[in-house]
Amino acid sequence: MKKIDDIKLHPGNTVKEAMAIIDRGSVQFAVIVDDDLKLLGVLTDGDIRRGLLRGLGLESSIESLINKHPVVANINDTKERILELANEKKLHQIPIISNGKLIGIQDIREFLAPKNKPNKVILMVGGLGTRLRPLTNDVPKPMLDVGNKPILHTIVENFAKYGYTDIIMCVNYKSEIIKEYFGDGDKFGVKIEYVLENQRMGTAGALSLLQKRPKDDFFVMNGDLLTNVNFEYLHEYHKDSNACASICVRKYDMQVPYGVVNVRANKVTSIEEKPTQSFFVSAGIYMFSPVVLDFIPKGVFYDMPTLLAELLKQGFAVHPFFIREYWLDIGKMDEYRRANDEYEGVFGL
């Protein structure tokens, strides 16, 4: 996304100031924000010209010219959704917001011709998939068909469409099936390498087996997830926040099936009938800076929560990246059936 520093205005700016901003800006309009970067509207050259025709002077305020209902996209919108908005409204750039705040401008041309990026994508695909037996008796879980292709195929495609084509698969159980299907990745438009786990390594331990240390920030993702997260926005969020680790998190609601009795000092203070509690849970998608590899012990079982706890203990910045788009962890049979029911509606065929 393009930065907004050179195109932002406030409602009190003058027409003359707005014209200067638009003329030298990197896009064809200016964005109007408040002091907290809340998006108040946009202003184009055409808006200014129409104002001048109505008699506004160069020293007049731009407030009456602002389009206060611009087309915007959310940081959690998929690439397809943003392209759909752009095509529908015939736009070349779209403001991207997060919780009402403007974070950047998406140039649609960049979506249409994504450049291959150097950031590695490390996929954890070595699990046994015991909860999906007998389906996984002969096939590793990431290779189970959902829709018309293996889960792992969809994951690879989703990363590739954002330009992330340098992929490492950490394999173990029935790894030959994965290797035979994907090979070196050439027919999928990506490059694939394999890291073999000869023993159970946990959700982070396999990172200690990488032959070459990544030079750039890199993704880590579980290989049994279906999601349409915008990986490019996760990457940009990670860079902009100067985080050592960024974790995709989702809100998870859990209803207590009983009436909850609140007690204080041996007295009942209130009773809540089947209340719902909300938590933020890890979505199994991460972006790391290379320094995190220094904290993973070599060749032993090591889980992701342990790694993240160590990073926090050492004082590193660990930030959440909230996702609201489609996400499904295919761990049990009912989730597998749900994935097949929903696949076409989310990803098409």
Short mmCIF file of C-alpha atoms in Angstrom, two decimals:
data_model
loop_
_atom_site.label_atom_id
_atom_site.label_comp_id
_atom_site.label_asym_id
_atom_site.label_seq_id
_atom_site.Cartn_x
_atom_site.Cartn_y
_atom_site.Cartn_z
CA MET A 1 0.00 0.00 0.00
CA LYS A 2 1.00 3.59 -0.55
CA LYS A 3 1.64 5.78 2.47
CA ILE A 4 -0.66 8.70 3.21
CA ASP A 5 1.82 11.22 4.58
CA ASP A 6 2.00 13.20 1.35
CA ILE A 7 -1.74 13.24 0.59
CA LYS A 8 -3.46 13.90 3.91
CA LEU A 9 -5.41 17.05 4.75
CA HIS A 10 -7.65 18.28 7.54
CA PRO A 11 -11.09 19.89 7.04
CA GLY A 12 -9.68 23.32 7.85
CA ASN A 13 -7.15 23.30 5.02
CA THR A 14 -7.69 25.70 2.13
CA VAL A 15 -8.50 24.97 -1.49
CA LYS A 16 -5.05 26.24 -2.46
CA GLU A 17 -3.37 23.85 -0.03
CA ALA A 18 -5.49 20.97 -1.32
CA MET A 19 -4.55 21.70 -4.93
CA ALA A 20 -0.85 21.63 -4.00
CA ILE A 21 -1.25 18.33 -2.15
CA ILE A 22 -3.08 16.66 -5.03
CA ASP A 23 -0.63 17.99 -7.63
CA ARG A 24 2.43 16.62 -5.89
CA GLY A 25 0.82 13.53 -4.31
CA SER A 26 1.42 9.93 -5.30
CA VAL A 27 -2.28 9.30 -6.06
CA GLN A 28 -5.03 11.27 -7.77
CA PHE A 29 -6.80 12.55 -4.67
CA ALA A 30 -6.26 13.75 -1.09
CA VAL A 31 -7.55 12.07 2.05
CA ILE A 32 -9.17 14.08 4.81
CA VAL A 33 -8.40 12.84 8.32
CA ASP A 34 -8.67 14.06 11.91
CA ASP A 35 -5.81 14.16 14.39
CA ASP A 36 -6.27 10.44 15.13
CA LEU A 37 -6.12 9.54 11.41
CA LYS A 38 -9.82 8.72 11.32
CA LEU A 39 -10.89 8.96 7.68
CA LEU A 40 -13.37 11.81 7.21
CA GLY A 41 -13.53 11.73 3.42
CA VAL A 42 -11.60 12.23 0.20
CA LEU A 43 -11.10 15.14 -2.17
CA THR A 44 -10.33 14.95 -5.89
CA ASP A 45 -9.22 17.50 -8.44
CA GLY A 46 -12.73 17.32 -9.90
CA ASP A 47 -14.26 18.21 -6.51
CA ILE A 48 -12.04 21.29 -6.34
CA ARG A 49 -12.86 22.40 -9.89
CA ARG A 50 -16.59 22.11 -9.20
CA GLY A 51 -16.10 24.19 -6.04
CA LEU A 52 -14.26 26.90 -7.92
CA LEU A 53 -17.07 27.03 -10.46
CA ARG A 54 -19.51 27.62 -7.59
CA GLY A 55 -17.49 30.64 -6.53
CA LEU A 56 -15.19 29.27 -3.83
CA GLY A 57 -11.85 31.08 -3.60
CA LEU A 58 -8.39 29.63 -3.19
CA GLU A 59 -8.36 30.62 0.47
CA SER A 60 -11.75 29.01 1.14
CA SER A 61 -12.00 25.95 3.39
CA ILE A 62 -12.27 22.58 1.68
CA GLU A 63 -14.87 21.35 4.15
CA SER A 64 -17.84 21.83 1.79
CA LEU A 65 -16.01 19.97 -1.02
CA ILE A 66 -15.21 16.78 0.85
CA ASN A 67 -16.76 13.52 -0.32
CA LYS A 68 -17.72 12.22 3.10
CA HIS A 69 -18.83 8.79 1.86
CA PRO A 70 -15.90 7.45 -0.16
CA VAL A 71 -15.49 3.86 -1.25
CA VAL A 72 -13.10 2.21 1.20
CA ALA A 73 -11.84 -1.27 1.96
CA ASN A 74 -11.02 -2.83 5.30
CA ILE A 75 -7.58 -4.16 6.11
CA ASN A 76 -9.16 -7.59 6.46
CA ASP A 77 -10.79 -7.54 3.02
CA THR A 78 -9.48 -10.08 0.56
CA LYS A 79 -7.72 -9.18 -2.65
CA GLU A 80 -10.80 -10.37 -4.57
CA ARG A 81 -13.14 -8.14 -2.55
CA ILE A 82 -10.95 -5.07 -3.13
CA LEU A 83 -10.74 -5.79 -6.86
CA GLU A 84 -14.52 -6.22 -6.93
CA LEU A 85 -14.99 -2.79 -5.31
CA ALA A 86 -12.50 -1.20 -7.69
CA ASN A 87 -14.15 -2.68 -10.78
CA GLU A 88 -17.64 -1.79 -9.60
CA LYS A 89 -16.75 1.85 -8.91
CA LYS A 90 -14.08 2.13 -11.66
CA LEU A 91 -11.37 3.12 -9.18
CA HIS A 92 -7.60 2.89 -9.49
CA GLN A 93 -6.87 3.41 -5.80
CA ILE A 94 -8.86 2.60 -2.68
CA PRO A 95 -8.28 3.87 0.90
CA ILE A 96 -7.69 1.04 3.36
CA ILE A 97 -8.97 1.46 6.90
CA SER A 98 -8.63 -0.43 10.17
CA ASN A 99 -11.09 0.33 12.97
CA GLY A 100 -12.03 3.53 11.18
CA LYS A 101 -8.45 4.76 10.90
CA LEU A 102 -6.76 5.24 7.55
CA ILE A 103 -3.64 3.10 7.17
CA GLY A 104 -2.82 3.43 3.47
CA ILE A 105 -3.96 3.55 -0.14
CA GLN A 106 -4.14 0.38 -2.21
CA ASP A 107 -3.08 0.80 -5.82
CA ILE A 108 -5.20 -1.64 -7.82
CA ARG A 109 -2.51 -2.01 -10.48
CA GLU A 110 -0.25 -3.62 -7.89
CA PHE A 111 -2.92 -6.26 -7.30
CA LEU A 112 -3.27 -6.99 -10.99
CA ALA A 113 0.44 -7.63 -11.44
CA PRO A 114 1.89 -8.78 -8.10
CA LYS A 115 5.67 -8.94 -7.95
CA ASN A 116 7.38 -11.96 -6.48
CA LYS A 117 8.61 -11.08 -3.01
CA PRO A 118 11.69 -12.46 -1.24
CA ASN A 119 9.87 -13.34 1.99
CA LYS A 120 9.80 -17.06 2.68
CA VAL A 121 6.61 -18.93 3.51
CA ILE A 122 7.16 -21.82 5.93
CA LEU A 123 4.28 -24.29 6.05
CA MET A 124 4.00 -26.77 8.91
CA VAL A 125 2.63 -29.90 7.24
CA GLY A 126 4.14 -32.76 9.24
CA GLY A 127 1.26 -33.61 11.58
CA LEU A 128 -0.34 -37.04 11.89
CA GLY A 129 -3.95 -35.85 11.62
CA THR A 130 -5.12 -38.50 14.09
CA ARG A 131 -8.49 -36.82 14.73
CA LEU A 132 -9.38 -37.21 11.05
CA ARG A 133 -8.78 -40.93 10.83
CA PRO A 134 -9.60 -43.05 8.86
CA LEU A 135 -9.28 -40.29 6.20
CA THR A 136 -5.65 -39.75 7.15
CA ASN A 137 -4.67 -43.41 7.32
CA ASP A 138 -3.16 -43.19 3.85
CA VAL A 139 -2.98 -39.42 3.21
CA PRO A 140 -1.44 -36.60 5.28
CA LYS A 141 -4.08 -34.16 6.49
CA PRO A 142 -2.91 -31.19 4.36
CA MET A 143 -3.44 -33.35 1.27
CA LEU A 144 -7.08 -34.11 1.98
CA ASP A 145 -9.29 -32.73 -0.78
CA VAL A 146 -11.48 -29.77 0.11
CA GLY A 147 -13.45 -28.43 -2.81
CA ASN A 148 -11.64 -29.79 -5.82
CA LYS A 149 -8.05 -29.83 -4.54
CA PRO A 150 -5.91 -30.60 -1.48
CA ILE A 151 -5.98 -28.12 1.40
CA LEU A 152 -2.28 -27.46 0.88
CA HIS A 153 -2.84 -26.63 -2.80
CA THR A 154 -5.25 -23.85 -1.83
CA ILE A 155 -2.75 -22.49 0.72
CA VAL A 156 0.03 -22.38 -1.88
CA GLU A 157 -2.25 -20.66 -4.39
CA ASN A 158 -3.32 -18.04 -1.85
CA PHE A 159 0.25 -17.08 -1.00
CA ALA A 160 1.29 -17.06 -4.67
CA LYS A 161 -1.44 -14.62 -5.70
CA TYR A 162 0.11 -12.04 -3.34
CA GLY A 163 3.58 -12.67 -4.75
CA TYR A 164 4.90 -14.91 -1.97
CA THR A 165 6.34 -17.76 -4.00
CA ASP A 166 9.39 -18.93 -1.99
CA ILE A 167 7.94 -21.79 0.04
CA ILE A 168 9.40 -24.27 2.51
CA MET A 169 7.31 -27.23 3.62
CA CYS A 170 8.21 -28.89 6.92
CA VAL A 171 7.13 -32.49 6.35
CA ASN A 172 7.03 -35.77 8.24
CA TYR A 173 4.02 -38.08 8.03
CA LYS A 174 3.71 -39.58 4.53
CA SER A 175 5.91 -36.80 3.18
CA GLU A 176 6.40 -38.63 -0.12
CA ILE A 177 2.78 -37.89 -1.06
CA ILE A 178 3.32 -34.14 -0.59
CA LYS A 179 6.62 -34.19 -2.48
CA GLU A 180 5.18 -36.18 -5.37
CA TYR A 181 2.23 -33.79 -5.73
CA PHE A 182 4.11 -30.48 -5.53
CA GLY A 183 7.62 -31.39 -6.68
CA ASP A 184 9.76 -28.26 -6.87
CA GLY A 185 6.64 -26.11 -7.21
CA ASP A 186 7.32 -25.04 -10.80
CA LYS A 187 3.92 -26.12 -12.13
CA PHE A 188 2.27 -24.05 -9.39
CA GLY A 189 4.30 -20.95 -10.17
CA VAL A 190 6.31 -21.18 -6.94
CA LYS A 191 9.58 -22.58 -5.65
CA ILE A 192 9.27 -25.30 -3.00
CA GLU A 193 11.91 -26.76 -0.70
CA TYR A 194 11.34 -29.45 1.92
CA VAL A 195 12.55 -29.85 5.49
CA LEU A 196 12.13 -33.37 6.88
CA GLU A 197 11.24 -33.79 10.54
CA ASN A 198 12.62 -37.16 11.63
CA GLN A 199 10.87 -36.80 14.98
CA ARG A 200 8.02 -34.75 16.43
CA MET A 201 9.24 -31.15 16.55
CA GLY A 202 6.18 -29.25 17.79
CA THR A 203 4.69 -26.21 16.11
CA ALA A 204 7.95 -24.21 16.17
CA GLY A 205 10.76 -26.76 16.54
CA ALA A 206 11.01 -27.48 12.81
CA LEU A 207 12.24 -23.91 12.30
CA SER A 208 15.55 -25.00 13.84
CA LEU A 209 16.02 -27.40 10.90
CA LEU A 210 16.08 -24.70 8.20
CA GLN A 211 19.21 -25.08 6.11
CA LYS A 212 19.49 -21.36 5.43
CA ARG A 213 18.45 -18.60 7.79
CA PRO A 214 15.89 -16.27 6.15
CA LYS A 215 17.29 -12.80 5.48
CA ASP A 216 13.87 -11.15 5.45
CA ASP A 217 10.74 -11.35 7.57
CA PHE A 218 9.00 -14.66 6.95
CA PHE A 219 5.59 -16.30 7.30
CA VAL A 220 4.82 -19.43 9.28
CA MET A 221 1.46 -21.12 8.84
CA ASN A 222 -0.13 -24.40 9.83
CA GLY A 223 -0.89 -26.57 6.83
CA ASP A 224 -4.42 -27.53 7.84
CA LEU A 225 -6.02 -24.08 7.60
CA LEU A 226 -8.35 -22.61 5.04
CA THR A 227 -8.39 -18.82 5.04
CA ASN A 228 -8.52 -15.86 2.69
CA VAL A 229 -6.39 -13.60 4.88
CA ASN A 230 -4.70 -10.83 2.91
CA PHE A 231 -1.08 -11.90 3.46
CA GLU A 232 0.27 -8.68 1.98
CA TYR A 233 -1.55 -6.63 4.61
CA LEU A 234 -0.19 -8.90 7.35
CA HIS A 235 3.30 -8.30 5.97
CA GLU A 236 2.85 -4.52 5.86
CA TYR A 237 1.37 -4.49 9.37
CA HIS A 238 4.37 -6.43 10.64
CA LYS A 239 6.80 -3.96 9.07
CA ASP A 240 4.94 -0.84 10.15
CA SER A 241 4.57 -2.00 13.76
CA ASN A 242 8.28 -2.87 14.09
CA ALA A 243 7.25 -6.13 15.67
CA CYS A 244 9.52 -9.10 16.20
CA ALA A 245 6.50 -11.37 15.82
CA SER A 246 2.99 -10.76 14.51
CA ILE A 247 0.27 -13.27 15.35
CA CYS A 248 -3.00 -13.59 13.49
CA VAL A 249 -5.72 -13.75 16.13
CA ARG A 250 -9.45 -14.28 16.00
CA LYS A 251 -12.23 -13.57 18.40
CA TYR A 252 -13.66 -16.78 19.84
CA ASP A 253 -16.95 -16.82 21.75
CA MET A 254 -17.70 -19.63 24.17
CA GLN A 255 -21.04 -19.99 25.92
CA VAL A 256 -21.11 -21.46 29.41
CA PRO A 257 -23.91 -24.07 29.33
CA TYR A 258 -25.01 -23.33 32.92
CA GLY A 259 -26.14 -20.43 35.03
CA VAL A 260 -23.02 -18.77 36.46
CA VAL A 261 -23.19 -17.81 40.12
CA ASN A 262 -20.87 -14.96 41.12
CA VAL A 263 -19.77 -15.17 44.76
CA ARG A 264 -17.89 -12.67 46.90
CA ALA A 265 -17.20 -12.88 50.63
CA ASN A 266 -19.41 -15.96 50.88
CA LYS A 267 -22.36 -14.11 49.37
CA VAL A 268 -24.03 -14.49 45.99
CA THR A 269 -23.64 -11.18 44.17
CA SER A 270 -25.32 -12.07 40.88
CA ILE A 271 -26.44 -14.92 38.65
CA GLU A 272 -25.89 -14.95 34.89
CA GLU A 273 -27.81 -17.45 32.79
CA LYS A 274 -25.52 -19.16 30.26
CA PRO A 275 -23.22 -16.18 29.68
CA THR A 276 -20.95 -15.94 26.66
CA GLN A 277 -17.27 -15.29 27.19
CA SER A 278 -15.01 -13.94 24.47
CA PHE A 279 -11.34 -14.66 23.91
CA PHE A 280 -8.72 -13.93 21.29
CA VAL A 281 -7.19 -17.14 19.98
CA SER A 282 -4.23 -17.84 17.75
CA ALA A 283 -5.18 -18.50 14.13
CA GLY A 284 -2.01 -20.49 13.38
CA ILE A 285 -0.59 -17.82 11.03
CA TYR A 286 2.47 -15.82 12.01
CA MET A 287 5.03 -13.41 10.61
CA PHE A 288 8.46 -13.33 12.19
CA SER A 289 11.64 -11.35 11.95
CA PRO A 290 14.73 -13.56 11.51
CA VAL A 291 15.94 -12.83 15.05
CA VAL A 292 13.29 -15.19 16.48
CA LEU A 293 15.31 -18.14 15.19
CA ASP A 294 17.94 -17.40 17.84
CA PHE A 295 15.50 -18.53 20.51
CA ILE A 296 14.56 -21.92 19.07
CA PRO A 297 16.63 -24.83 20.44
CA LYS A 298 18.21 -27.09 17.83
CA GLY A 299 16.55 -30.35 16.92
CA VAL A 300 14.15 -30.73 19.85
CA PHE A 301 10.40 -30.50 20.37
CA TYR A 302 9.40 -26.85 20.76
CA ASP A 303 5.91 -25.36 20.56
CA MET A 304 4.88 -21.97 19.23
CA PRO A 305 3.37 -20.72 22.54
CA THR A 306 6.69 -21.47 24.25
CA LEU A 307 8.58 -19.49 21.61
CA LEU A 308 6.23 -16.52 21.87
CA ALA A 309 6.42 -16.56 25.67
CA GLU A 310 10.21 -16.48 25.45
CA LEU A 311 10.13 -13.53 23.04
CA LEU A 312 7.90 -11.62 25.45
CA LYS A 313 10.18 -12.53 28.35
CA GLN A 314 13.15 -11.16 26.40
CA GLY A 315 11.31 -7.88 25.82
CA PHE A 316 10.60 -8.25 22.10
CA ALA A 317 7.49 -6.72 20.54
CA VAL A 318 4.81 -9.32 19.78
CA HIS A 319 1.76 -7.79 18.09
CA PRO A 320 -1.69 -9.19 17.20
CA PHE A 321 -3.05 -8.98 13.66
CA PHE A 322 -6.82 -9.26 14.02
CA ILE A 323 -8.58 -11.22 11.30
CA ARG A 324 -12.30 -11.29 10.63
CA GLU A 325 -12.31 -12.89 7.20
CA TYR A 326 -12.88 -16.56 6.49
CA TRP A 327 -10.78 -18.92 8.59
CA LEU A 328 -11.24 -22.57 9.41
CA ASP A 329 -8.94 -24.95 11.27
CA ILE A 330 -9.64 -28.42 9.84
CA GLY A 331 -8.88 -30.57 12.84
CA LYS A 332 -11.96 -32.73 13.24
CA MET A 333 -14.42 -34.50 10.99
CA ASP A 334 -17.22 -31.95 11.36
CA GLU A 335 -14.79 -29.16 10.40
CA TYR A 336 -13.71 -31.14 7.36
CA ARG A 337 -17.31 -31.53 6.26
CA ARG A 338 -17.95 -27.85 6.88
CA ALA A 339 -14.89 -26.91 4.80
CA ASN A 340 -16.22 -28.88 1.84
CA ASP A 341 -19.66 -27.32 2.20
CA GLU A 342 -18.28 -23.78 2.31
CA TYR A 343 -15.32 -23.99 -0.08
CA GLU A 344 -17.02 -22.98 -3.32
CA GLY A 345 -18.75 -20.00 -1.71
CA VAL A 346 -15.47 -18.68 -0.31
CA PHE A 347 -12.83 -19.65 -2.88
CA GLY A 348 -14.81 -20.59 -6.00
CA LEU A 349 -13.88 -23.62 -8.09
#
